[in-house]
Short mmCIF file of C-alpha atoms in Angstrom, two decimals:
data_model
loop_
_atom_site.label_atom_id
_atom_site.label_comp_id
_atom_site.label_asym_id
_atom_site.label_seq_id
_atom_site.Cartn_x
_atom_site.Cartn_y
_atom_site.Cartn_z
CA MET A 267 78.94 62.79 120.75
CA ALA A 268 82.24 64.60 121.19
CA GLU A 269 82.73 63.24 124.70
CA GLU A 270 81.95 59.65 123.68
CA LEU A 271 84.52 59.61 120.91
CA TYR A 272 87.02 61.46 123.03
CA ALA A 273 86.79 58.91 125.87
CA ALA A 274 86.93 55.92 123.56
CA ASP A 275 89.67 57.19 121.37
CA THR A 276 92.31 58.81 123.54
CA LEU A 277 92.02 58.55 127.26
CA GLY A 278 91.52 54.80 127.10
CA SER A 279 94.80 54.32 125.24
CA ALA A 280 97.72 52.75 127.08
CA GLN A 281 100.18 54.89 125.13
CA ALA A 282 101.26 58.16 126.75
CA PRO A 283 100.21 61.20 124.72
CA VAL A 284 102.90 63.53 123.35
CA VAL A 285 100.45 66.42 123.31
CA SER A 286 97.80 66.71 125.97
CA ILE A 287 95.30 69.56 126.08
CA ARG A 288 93.07 69.96 129.11
CA ASN A 289 90.18 72.43 129.43
CA LEU A 290 92.01 75.02 127.33
CA HIS A 291 90.60 78.54 127.22
CA VAL A 292 92.22 81.21 125.03
CA SER A 293 91.08 84.83 124.70
CA TYR A 294 92.04 87.85 122.64
CA GLY A 295 91.37 90.66 125.06
CA GLU A 296 87.78 90.32 126.28
CA ARG A 297 86.81 87.88 123.50
CA GLU A 298 87.20 84.21 124.33
CA ILE A 299 88.12 82.18 121.25
CA LEU A 300 88.56 78.67 122.69
CA HIS A 301 86.12 77.53 125.35
CA GLY A 302 87.54 74.56 127.22
CA ILE A 303 89.24 72.37 124.62
CA SER A 304 90.51 68.92 125.69
CA PHE A 305 92.10 66.15 123.62
CA ASP A 306 95.30 64.12 123.36
CA VAL A 307 97.66 63.34 120.53
CA LEU A 308 99.57 60.07 120.67
CA ALA A 309 103.11 59.54 119.40
CA GLY A 310 103.32 58.85 115.69
CA GLU A 311 99.73 59.67 114.84
CA THR A 312 98.43 62.32 112.50
CA VAL A 313 95.67 64.44 114.01
CA VAL A 314 93.79 66.84 111.79
CA ILE A 315 92.05 69.79 113.44
CA LEU A 316 89.10 70.69 111.24
CA GLY A 317 86.81 73.63 111.44
CA GLY A 318 85.32 76.48 109.48
CA SER A 319 86.64 80.03 109.35
CA GLY A 320 86.58 81.58 112.81
CA SER A 321 86.22 78.23 114.57
CA GLY A 322 89.44 78.83 116.52
CA LYS A 323 91.58 76.16 114.87
CA SER A 324 94.47 78.49 114.00
CA THR A 325 94.34 79.97 117.52
CA LEU A 326 94.54 76.42 118.88
CA LEU A 327 97.61 75.70 116.73
CA ARG A 328 99.27 78.98 117.76
CA THR A 329 98.61 78.12 121.41
CA LEU A 330 100.11 74.63 120.98
CA VAL A 331 103.36 76.12 119.63
CA GLY A 332 103.50 78.85 122.27
CA LEU A 333 102.59 81.85 120.14
CA GLU A 334 99.46 82.53 122.20
CA LYS A 335 99.10 82.19 125.96
CA PRO A 336 96.16 80.21 127.36
CA THR A 337 93.78 82.12 129.63
CA SER A 338 93.34 78.91 131.61
CA GLY A 339 93.76 75.18 131.19
CA GLU A 340 96.78 73.09 130.36
CA VAL A 341 98.82 72.26 127.29
CA ILE A 342 101.33 69.51 127.95
CA LEU A 343 103.80 69.19 125.10
CA HIS A 344 106.44 66.49 125.28
CA GLY A 345 105.84 66.16 129.01
CA LYS A 346 106.21 69.90 129.70
CA ASN A 347 103.29 72.00 130.85
CA LEU A 348 103.50 75.14 128.70
CA CYS A 349 101.95 77.35 131.37
CA CYS A 350 104.78 76.77 133.81
CA ILE A 351 107.99 76.29 131.81
CA THR A 352 110.92 78.70 131.85
CA GLY A 353 112.24 80.54 128.82
CA ALA A 354 115.23 78.18 128.63
CA GLU A 355 112.92 75.14 128.73
CA TRP A 356 110.83 76.66 125.94
CA ARG A 357 113.91 77.21 123.78
CA GLU A 358 114.93 73.59 124.38
CA LEU A 359 111.40 72.31 123.67
CA ARG A 360 111.08 74.32 120.48
CA GLN A 361 114.08 72.52 119.05
CA HIS A 362 111.97 69.32 119.15
CA ILE A 363 109.03 70.72 117.23
CA GLY A 364 108.70 72.00 113.68
CA ILE A 365 106.05 74.32 112.29
CA SER A 366 105.03 74.90 108.70
CA PHE A 367 103.02 78.12 108.51
CA GLN A 368 100.16 78.78 106.15
CA SER A 369 102.18 81.27 104.09
CA GLY A 370 105.38 79.23 104.37
CA ALA A 371 106.97 82.10 106.34
CA LEU A 372 110.30 81.61 104.57
CA PHE A 373 112.73 84.46 105.21
CA GLY A 374 112.57 86.51 102.03
CA SER A 375 116.12 87.85 102.37
CA MET A 376 117.65 84.36 102.51
CA THR A 377 117.93 81.63 99.88
CA VAL A 378 115.99 78.41 100.31
CA GLY A 379 119.19 76.68 101.44
CA GLU A 380 119.93 79.40 104.00
CA ASN A 381 116.36 79.13 105.31
CA VAL A 382 116.76 75.40 105.91
CA ALA A 383 120.26 75.85 107.34
CA LEU A 384 119.21 78.59 109.79
CA PRO A 385 118.10 76.39 112.73
CA LEU A 386 121.15 74.17 112.26
CA LEU A 387 123.52 77.16 112.24
CA GLU A 388 121.90 78.69 115.31
CA HIS A 389 121.34 75.58 117.44
CA THR A 390 124.10 73.13 116.53
CA GLN A 391 127.86 73.11 116.35
CA LEU A 392 127.91 71.28 113.00
CA ASP A 393 130.56 72.39 110.53
CA PRO A 394 129.41 74.21 107.37
CA ALA A 395 130.11 71.21 105.09
CA THR A 396 127.86 68.94 107.21
CA ILE A 397 125.14 71.59 107.31
CA GLU A 398 125.33 71.87 103.53
CA ILE A 399 124.84 68.10 103.20
CA MET A 400 121.95 68.17 105.68
CA VAL A 401 120.27 71.00 103.76
CA ARG A 402 120.52 68.96 100.55
CA LEU A 403 119.09 65.92 102.36
CA LYS A 404 116.14 67.87 103.74
CA LEU A 405 115.40 69.51 100.40
CA ASN A 406 115.64 66.12 98.73
CA GLU A 407 113.11 64.72 101.22
CA VAL A 408 110.57 67.33 100.11
CA GLY A 409 111.39 67.06 96.41
CA LEU A 410 113.29 70.33 96.09
CA ASN A 411 116.68 68.98 95.12
CA GLY A 412 118.79 71.65 93.44
CA TYR A 413 116.78 74.62 94.74
CA GLU A 414 119.25 75.60 97.47
CA ASP A 415 120.24 78.87 95.80
CA TYR A 416 116.75 80.01 94.83
CA MET A 417 115.16 82.91 96.67
CA PRO A 418 111.69 82.22 98.15
CA ALA A 419 110.17 84.78 95.75
CA GLN A 420 111.32 82.62 92.83
CA LEU A 421 109.35 79.58 94.05
CA SER A 422 105.73 78.65 93.33
CA GLY A 423 103.20 78.37 96.19
CA GLY A 424 103.58 74.60 96.44
CA MET A 425 107.38 74.79 96.37
CA LYS A 426 107.33 77.41 99.14
CA LYS A 427 105.27 75.06 101.31
CA ARG A 428 107.68 72.21 100.59
CA ALA A 429 110.66 74.43 101.45
CA ALA A 430 108.89 75.42 104.68
CA VAL A 431 108.45 71.72 105.50
CA ALA A 432 112.16 71.14 104.83
CA ARG A 433 113.00 73.98 107.26
CA ALA A 434 110.57 72.63 109.85
CA MET A 435 112.27 69.21 109.46
CA ALA A 436 115.80 70.63 109.77
CA MET A 437 116.25 69.76 113.44
CA ASP A 438 114.61 66.33 113.05
CA PRO A 439 111.60 67.29 115.19
CA GLU A 440 109.43 64.76 116.96
CA ILE A 441 106.24 66.77 116.41
CA LEU A 442 105.38 68.64 113.21
CA PHE A 443 102.62 71.26 113.08
CA PHE A 444 101.04 72.34 109.81
CA ASP A 445 98.79 75.36 109.40
CA GLU A 446 96.58 74.95 106.33
CA PRO A 447 99.14 73.04 104.24
CA SER A 448 96.91 72.89 101.13
CA ALA A 449 95.38 76.39 101.34
CA GLY A 450 95.67 78.37 98.13
CA LEU A 451 97.13 75.50 96.12
CA ASP A 452 95.65 73.85 93.04
CA PRO A 453 94.32 70.30 93.56
CA ILE A 454 97.36 68.60 92.01
CA ILE A 455 99.89 70.54 94.09
CA ALA A 456 97.70 70.08 97.20
CA ALA A 457 97.65 66.33 96.56
CA GLY A 458 101.45 66.46 96.33
CA ILE A 459 101.63 68.12 99.78
CA ASP A 460 99.30 65.41 101.18
CA GLN A 461 101.57 62.72 99.75
CA LEU A 462 104.56 64.47 101.28
CA LEU A 463 102.92 64.41 104.75
CA LEU A 464 102.11 60.71 104.36
CA LYS A 465 105.69 60.03 103.26
CA LEU A 466 107.12 61.92 106.26
CA LYS A 467 104.89 59.99 108.62
CA GLU A 468 105.78 56.64 107.09
CA ALA A 469 109.50 57.34 106.81
CA PHE A 470 110.14 59.01 110.16
CA GLY A 471 107.15 58.13 112.34
CA ILE A 472 106.72 61.80 113.24
CA THR A 473 103.68 62.99 115.19
CA ILE A 474 101.84 65.37 112.89
CA ILE A 475 99.19 67.91 113.83
CA VAL A 476 97.47 69.59 110.89
CA VAL A 477 95.02 72.46 110.91
CA THR A 478 92.90 72.58 107.78
CA HIS A 479 89.43 72.98 106.38
CA GLU A 480 90.16 70.93 103.25
CA LEU A 481 88.03 67.82 103.74
CA ALA A 482 89.58 65.65 101.02
CA SER A 483 93.07 66.31 102.34
CA ALA A 484 91.98 65.76 105.95
CA PHE A 485 90.40 62.35 105.27
CA LEU A 486 93.47 61.24 103.33
CA ILE A 487 96.13 62.08 105.91
CA ALA A 488 94.36 61.85 109.28
CA ASP A 489 94.47 59.04 111.79
CA ARG A 490 92.11 61.04 113.96
CA MET A 491 90.21 64.24 113.54
CA VAL A 492 89.11 67.00 115.87
CA LEU A 493 86.21 69.13 114.63
CA LEU A 494 86.02 72.60 116.13
CA ASP A 495 83.05 74.92 115.95
CA LYS A 496 83.00 78.40 117.51
CA GLY A 497 85.75 77.50 119.93
CA HIS A 498 84.19 74.21 121.10
CA ILE A 499 85.09 70.66 120.16
CA VAL A 500 82.15 69.17 118.32
CA ALA A 501 83.71 65.77 117.67
CA VAL A 502 86.93 63.82 118.09
CA GLY A 503 87.44 60.47 116.43
CA SER A 504 88.86 58.44 113.61
CA THR A 505 87.98 59.32 110.01
CA ALA A 506 85.46 56.46 109.95
CA GLU A 507 83.84 57.62 113.20
CA LEU A 508 83.48 61.14 111.88
CA GLN A 509 82.08 59.90 108.60
CA ALA A 510 79.49 57.89 110.54
CA SER A 511 78.63 60.73 112.92
CA THR A 512 75.04 61.95 113.03
CA HIS A 513 75.86 65.16 114.95
CA PRO A 514 74.17 68.01 113.04
CA ARG A 515 77.28 70.27 112.99
CA VAL A 516 79.52 67.37 111.89
CA ARG A 517 77.07 66.47 109.13
CA GLN A 518 76.75 70.11 108.09
CA PHE A 519 80.53 70.48 107.85
CA LEU A 520 81.20 67.16 106.13
CA ASP A 521 78.24 67.48 103.75
CA ARG A 522 79.18 71.12 103.03
CA VAL A 523 75.73 72.53 103.88
CA ALA A 524 75.51 76.33 104.05
CA GLU A 525 74.38 78.07 107.25
CA PRO A 526 70.60 78.53 107.19
CA GLU A 527 69.48 82.10 106.56
CA ILE A 528 67.88 84.05 109.38
CA SER A 529 64.19 83.39 109.10
CA GLN A 530 62.71 84.39 112.44
CA GLU A 531 62.12 88.02 113.32
CA ILE A 532 63.66 87.72 116.78
CA ASP A 533 66.91 86.30 115.30
CA TYR A 534 66.97 89.11 112.74
CA LEU A 535 66.55 91.70 115.48
CA GLN A 536 69.31 90.06 117.53
CA MET A 537 71.60 90.17 114.49
CA LEU A 538 70.86 93.88 113.96
CA THR A 539 71.39 94.76 117.61
CA GLY A 540 74.58 92.71 117.82
CA GLU A 541 73.24 90.33 120.45
CA VAL A 542 74.30 86.70 120.34
CA PRO A 543 71.73 84.72 118.33
CA ARG A 544 69.98 81.78 119.91
CA PRO A 545 71.83 78.51 119.37
CA ARG A 546 70.32 76.28 116.73
CA GLN A 547 70.13 72.52 116.96
CA MET B 98 87.77 118.37 131.60
CA PRO B 99 87.88 116.12 128.51
CA PHE B 100 90.69 118.34 127.17
CA THR B 101 92.86 117.80 130.24
CA GLU B 102 91.92 114.13 130.24
CA ASN B 103 93.07 113.89 126.62
CA ILE B 104 96.36 115.60 127.48
CA GLY B 105 96.85 113.21 130.39
CA ALA B 106 96.07 110.16 128.27
CA ALA B 107 98.37 111.36 125.48
CA THR B 108 101.18 111.99 128.00
CA LEU B 109 100.77 108.51 129.45
CA ASP B 110 100.77 107.00 125.95
CA GLY B 111 103.93 108.95 125.11
CA LEU B 112 105.67 107.80 128.28
CA ALA B 113 104.61 104.19 127.65
CA TYR B 114 105.97 104.45 124.11
CA VAL B 115 109.32 105.82 125.28
CA GLY B 116 109.36 103.10 127.97
CA GLY B 117 108.84 100.51 125.23
CA LEU B 118 111.75 102.00 123.27
CA ALA B 119 113.96 101.86 126.36
CA ARG B 120 113.07 98.19 126.95
CA LEU B 121 113.71 97.30 123.32
CA GLY B 122 117.00 99.23 123.33
CA ALA B 123 118.10 97.50 126.55
CA SER B 124 117.18 94.03 125.20
CA ALA B 125 119.02 94.72 121.96
CA ALA B 126 122.08 96.10 123.80
CA ARG B 127 122.09 92.99 126.01
CA ALA B 128 121.90 90.81 122.89
CA VAL B 129 124.84 92.71 121.35
CA VAL B 130 126.89 92.07 124.51
CA MET B 131 125.82 88.39 124.53
CA ASP B 132 126.96 88.06 120.92
CA VAL B 133 130.40 89.28 121.98
CA PHE B 134 130.70 86.59 124.67
CA GLU B 135 128.76 83.84 122.89
CA PRO B 136 129.48 84.52 119.22
CA ARG B 137 127.04 83.00 116.75
CA ARG B 138 127.93 82.38 113.19
CA LEU B 139 125.23 84.47 111.58
CA ALA B 140 125.32 87.48 113.92
CA TYR B 141 128.55 88.89 112.45
CA ASP B 142 127.30 88.50 108.86
CA ARG B 143 124.02 90.22 109.64
CA ALA B 144 125.75 93.14 111.40
CA VAL B 145 128.16 93.62 108.47
CA HIS B 146 125.27 93.46 105.99
CA GLN B 147 123.37 96.09 108.00
CA ALA B 148 126.46 98.29 108.35
CA MET B 149 126.93 98.25 104.59
CA ALA B 150 123.28 99.18 104.04
CA VAL B 151 123.24 101.91 106.71
CA GLY B 152 126.71 103.32 106.14
CA ILE B 153 128.15 102.71 102.70
CA GLY B 154 124.77 102.98 100.99
CA SER B 155 124.19 106.45 102.48
CA LEU B 156 127.56 107.94 101.54
CA PRO B 157 126.84 109.36 98.05
CA ILE B 158 123.59 111.15 98.96
CA LEU B 159 124.94 112.24 102.37
CA SER B 160 128.06 113.70 100.72
CA LEU B 161 125.99 115.64 98.23
CA ILE B 162 123.50 116.99 100.76
CA THR B 163 126.04 118.04 103.40
CA PHE B 164 128.27 119.64 100.74
CA PHE B 165 125.35 121.82 99.64
CA ILE B 166 124.32 122.49 103.25
CA GLY B 167 127.88 123.71 103.93
CA THR B 168 127.72 126.05 100.95
CA ILE B 169 124.25 127.34 101.90
CA LEU B 170 125.39 127.91 105.48
CA ALA B 171 128.43 129.87 104.25
CA LEU B 172 126.18 132.00 102.03
CA GLN B 173 123.74 132.73 104.83
CA SER B 174 126.52 133.56 107.31
CA ALA B 175 128.26 135.79 104.80
CA TYR B 176 125.04 137.78 104.31
CA GLU B 177 125.26 139.04 107.91
CA LEU B 178 129.01 138.91 108.45
CA ARG B 179 129.86 141.15 105.50
CA LYS B 180 127.79 143.96 107.09
CA PHE B 181 130.38 144.00 109.86
CA GLY B 182 133.36 143.43 107.56
CA ALA B 183 133.84 140.03 109.19
CA LEU B 184 133.68 137.80 106.13
CA GLN B 185 136.78 135.94 107.32
CA PHE B 186 134.62 134.39 110.07
CA VAL B 187 132.60 132.41 107.51
CA ALA B 188 134.92 129.43 108.04
CA ASP B 189 134.33 129.59 111.83
CA ALA B 190 130.55 129.81 111.43
CA VAL B 191 130.42 126.87 109.03
CA ALA B 192 132.83 124.72 111.05
CA ILE B 193 131.02 125.19 114.37
CA SER B 194 127.47 124.95 112.99
CA VAL B 195 128.24 121.84 110.98
CA SER B 196 130.23 119.95 113.60
CA ARG B 197 127.99 120.77 116.58
CA GLU B 198 124.58 120.68 114.94
CA LEU B 199 123.97 120.28 111.24
CA GLY B 200 126.36 117.39 110.56
CA PRO B 201 124.76 115.03 113.12
CA LEU B 202 121.22 116.29 112.45
CA ILE B 203 121.30 116.08 108.65
CA THR B 204 122.95 112.64 108.93
CA ALA B 205 120.24 111.48 111.32
CA ILE B 206 117.40 112.75 109.12
CA LEU B 207 118.93 111.09 106.06
CA VAL B 208 119.44 107.81 107.95
CA ILE B 209 115.83 107.96 109.22
CA GLY B 210 114.63 108.25 105.63
CA ARG B 211 116.89 105.49 104.34
CA SER B 212 117.33 103.04 107.21
CA GLY B 213 114.77 103.79 109.94
CA SER B 214 111.94 103.44 107.43
CA SER B 215 113.50 100.30 105.97
CA PHE B 216 113.84 98.73 109.45
CA ALA B 217 110.12 99.30 110.06
CA ALA B 218 109.15 98.05 106.59
CA GLU B 219 111.41 94.99 106.77
CA ILE B 220 110.31 93.88 110.23
CA GLY B 221 106.68 94.84 109.54
CA THR B 222 106.64 92.73 106.37
CA MET B 223 108.21 89.86 108.29
CA LYS B 224 105.46 90.20 110.90
CA VAL B 225 102.72 90.16 108.26
CA ASN B 226 104.31 87.12 106.56
CA GLU B 227 104.51 85.23 109.89
CA GLU B 228 108.33 85.27 109.69
CA ILE B 229 108.59 86.70 113.21
CA ASP B 230 106.38 83.83 114.45
CA ALA B 231 108.60 81.42 112.54
CA LEU B 232 111.68 82.84 114.28
CA GLU B 233 110.06 82.42 117.70
CA THR B 234 108.99 78.86 116.98
CA MET B 235 112.56 78.07 115.90
CA ALA B 236 113.69 79.24 119.35
CA LEU B 237 115.32 82.34 117.83
CA ASP B 238 114.77 85.59 119.71
CA PRO B 239 113.58 88.23 117.18
CA VAL B 240 115.31 90.99 119.17
CA ARG B 241 118.63 89.16 119.14
CA PHE B 242 118.22 88.02 115.55
CA LEU B 243 116.85 91.20 113.98
CA VAL B 244 117.23 94.23 116.24
CA ALA B 245 120.68 93.63 117.76
CA PRO B 246 122.59 93.58 114.43
CA LYS B 247 120.78 96.74 113.37
CA LEU B 248 121.63 98.48 116.64
CA LEU B 249 125.29 97.45 116.47
CA SER B 250 125.66 98.57 112.87
CA MET B 251 123.88 101.86 113.60
CA LEU B 252 126.04 102.65 116.63
CA LEU B 253 129.15 101.98 114.56
CA MET B 254 128.08 103.77 111.41
CA MET B 255 126.36 106.91 112.76
CA PRO B 256 129.57 108.48 114.17
CA CYS B 257 131.46 107.57 110.97
CA LEU B 258 128.76 109.10 108.79
CA THR B 259 128.64 112.18 111.01
CA ILE B 260 132.39 112.74 110.68
CA TRP B 261 132.06 112.39 106.93
CA ALA B 262 129.08 114.79 106.93
CA ASP B 263 131.13 117.34 108.96
CA PHE B 264 133.98 117.03 106.47
CA MET B 265 131.76 117.44 103.40
CA GLY B 266 129.93 120.39 104.98
CA MET B 267 133.23 122.16 105.59
CA ILE B 268 134.31 121.43 102.01
CA GLY B 269 131.02 123.00 100.87
CA GLY B 270 131.80 126.07 102.96
CA ALA B 271 135.33 126.18 101.52
CA VAL B 272 133.97 126.37 97.97
CA PHE B 273 132.10 129.56 98.89
CA GLY B 274 135.10 130.84 100.87
CA MET B 275 137.40 130.46 97.88
CA ALA B 276 134.87 131.85 95.40
CA ALA B 277 133.59 134.88 97.30
CA ALA B 278 135.52 135.51 100.51
CA ASP B 279 139.15 135.77 99.43
CA PHE B 280 140.16 132.46 100.99
CA THR B 281 142.55 129.99 99.43
CA PHE B 282 141.90 126.33 100.22
CA LYS B 283 144.84 126.33 102.61
CA THR B 284 143.77 129.47 104.47
CA TYR B 285 140.20 128.16 104.72
CA VAL B 286 141.45 124.88 106.23
CA ILE B 287 143.65 126.78 108.70
CA ALA B 288 140.74 129.07 109.67
CA THR B 289 138.50 126.02 110.16
CA LEU B 290 141.06 124.22 112.31
CA ASP B 291 141.58 127.37 114.41
CA ALA B 292 137.84 127.71 114.96
CA LEU B 293 137.22 124.09 115.99
CA VAL B 294 137.97 122.59 119.34
CA LEU B 295 137.73 118.89 120.14
CA ARG B 296 134.53 119.27 122.14
CA ASP B 297 132.70 120.63 119.05
CA ILE B 298 133.39 117.36 117.26
CA LEU B 299 132.77 115.24 120.37
CA THR B 300 129.39 116.76 121.18
CA GLY B 301 128.30 116.06 117.60
CA LEU B 302 129.50 112.47 117.85
CA ILE B 303 127.75 111.86 121.19
CA LYS B 304 124.54 113.20 119.67
CA SER B 305 124.99 110.96 116.63
CA LEU B 306 125.21 107.89 118.88
CA MET B 307 121.99 108.86 120.63
CA PHE B 308 120.33 109.51 117.27
CA GLY B 309 121.42 106.04 116.13
CA LEU B 310 119.84 104.51 119.20
CA VAL B 311 116.58 106.41 118.65
CA ILE B 312 116.37 105.58 114.92
CA THR B 313 116.98 101.86 115.48
CA THR B 314 114.59 101.42 118.39
CA VAL B 315 111.78 103.45 116.81
CA GLY B 316 112.14 101.72 113.42
CA CYS B 317 112.25 98.25 114.96
CA GLN B 318 109.50 98.92 117.50
CA GLU B 319 107.17 100.22 114.79
CA GLY B 320 107.99 97.13 112.70
CA LEU B 321 107.32 94.76 115.59
CA ARG B 322 104.02 96.51 116.34
CA THR B 323 102.77 96.12 112.77
CA GLY B 324 99.27 94.65 112.58
CA LEU B 325 97.94 92.38 109.88
CA GLY B 326 97.87 93.42 106.23
CA ALA B 327 100.01 95.32 103.75
CA GLU B 328 98.35 98.61 104.74
CA GLU B 329 99.75 98.21 108.24
CA VAL B 330 103.31 98.01 106.88
CA GLY B 331 102.83 101.40 105.22
CA ARG B 332 101.43 102.81 108.46
CA SER B 333 104.39 101.49 110.47
CA THR B 334 106.89 102.93 108.01
CA THR B 335 105.28 106.37 108.03
CA SER B 336 104.97 106.28 111.79
CA ALA B 337 108.62 105.24 112.18
CA VAL B 338 109.79 108.23 110.10
CA VAL B 339 107.57 110.80 111.82
CA LYS B 340 108.30 109.57 115.36
CA SER B 341 112.02 109.20 114.69
CA ILE B 342 112.32 112.77 113.38
CA PHE B 343 110.39 114.11 116.38
CA LEU B 344 112.41 112.11 118.90
CA VAL B 345 115.73 112.96 117.23
CA ILE B 346 114.88 116.67 117.50
CA MET B 347 113.89 116.16 121.17
CA VAL B 348 117.11 114.29 121.93
CA ASP B 349 119.05 116.99 120.07
CA LEU B 350 117.43 119.69 122.20
CA VAL B 351 118.12 117.84 125.46
CA PHE B 352 121.76 117.11 124.64
CA THR B 353 122.43 120.59 123.24
CA ALA B 354 120.99 122.09 126.46
CA MET B 355 123.11 119.70 128.54
CA PHE B 356 126.27 120.63 126.65
CA TYR B 357 125.42 124.34 126.92
CA LEU B 358 124.82 124.13 130.65
CA GLY B 359 127.62 121.68 131.31
CA ILE B 360 130.65 122.32 129.17
CA GLY B 361 129.64 125.35 127.16
#
């Protein structure tokens, strides 16, 4: 199932991918988290990486932005293979990508305006007046006009995420990464963040990669979806293709069916002894 | 056998830790030098902010503590000296003890409590909140952005604080001298100046620079090593204080021995 959708949906495209992942393996020490992930992201599309807790989706995102090193395989970002680029090339590449972290990761000792201005101050030669205007523009784009002098601690959860998006947008990136943009937000605020992502895509044509487990949000914003399960890709395809999928794990995830309880004695013994349980189909 | 194995493993861990400190210190020093040749707009502001926190913020409590230490030292010296009718040497004892040892050491311990712990807590909290990851993904080197300004401010402020601590300690000694040892303020100052030579002050200042280096690298390294969760921030902070105090005492011993063997 995964391979069929993968072949039909990405490799057959004439457009060159901006992100290309090939047979990616990532481990923490002895424990392998991602077991041979492969998919492409085309320019201007929004790809949502779905998966339950512990599926490896956050590790995948961290690997794509260079915070984790692959054990093997390739990640080609903007034409650069991350395994082989120099520190200077990484610094240059990172100026073309923006990341909005799950917690927002705003610098608590700086105002919202200073947070957004930071990449501009460090990476450009713009004069302070221009930077001030750009900060206002970016905050306006995310609906935070007038919040330049607020400290992050004074903002609500949704506002923090918006401010983080404004900071991620500061350098006009070509690829934006979002880690759980709606996590911990009430449905109305979460819907506002979804609308913001759609607006950014429509207005700027940015390539957006989102990691989430919020199904409603994912189906609203995604052009394509990647479903991860225990470090493997279960399915890749458009929202309609995933909706129509009959793969048991896809159906279980989309229909929100709980994991079956251990019923057989041998499985129970394996659980107690810490051995890997037999795979279920 | 397990006992010797444990000692060996602990020694290797200790050496690896000190090696990590040396690497962090070298990276931060390189970043400080780079900021001189390639000035960035925020680097100066951050260094000034840190210098104010490390230096100016410590002055009231440092003044009070070193004043009392000076008085206590005078009292303790007088206890022995008066047996030999040598109470006039109280000023010498206070001046030499404070400038060579207690001024730099008390300053370092106070700065560990105030700034070393805050470095670990600040960077550790940033790590937990993914702010360090955010810096890296914005192509900003955390060592250059966070550690270098702290190192620069510490290397500038530690000698200044130490000189102030020496001064306040001697004032503390003078209060006892005037109250119980027949000194006037003027005669106490003259006795102090006669007792001190430049190398007494210089050895204290060299030690204070090394203490500054140790406090910054340990505080920042503990912060950068913080794991996930608020509990880890507390662990890093405690660890930064304990390790800094231990390493400051070690550095003090090594440099005092070097000065003793080298220039007396």
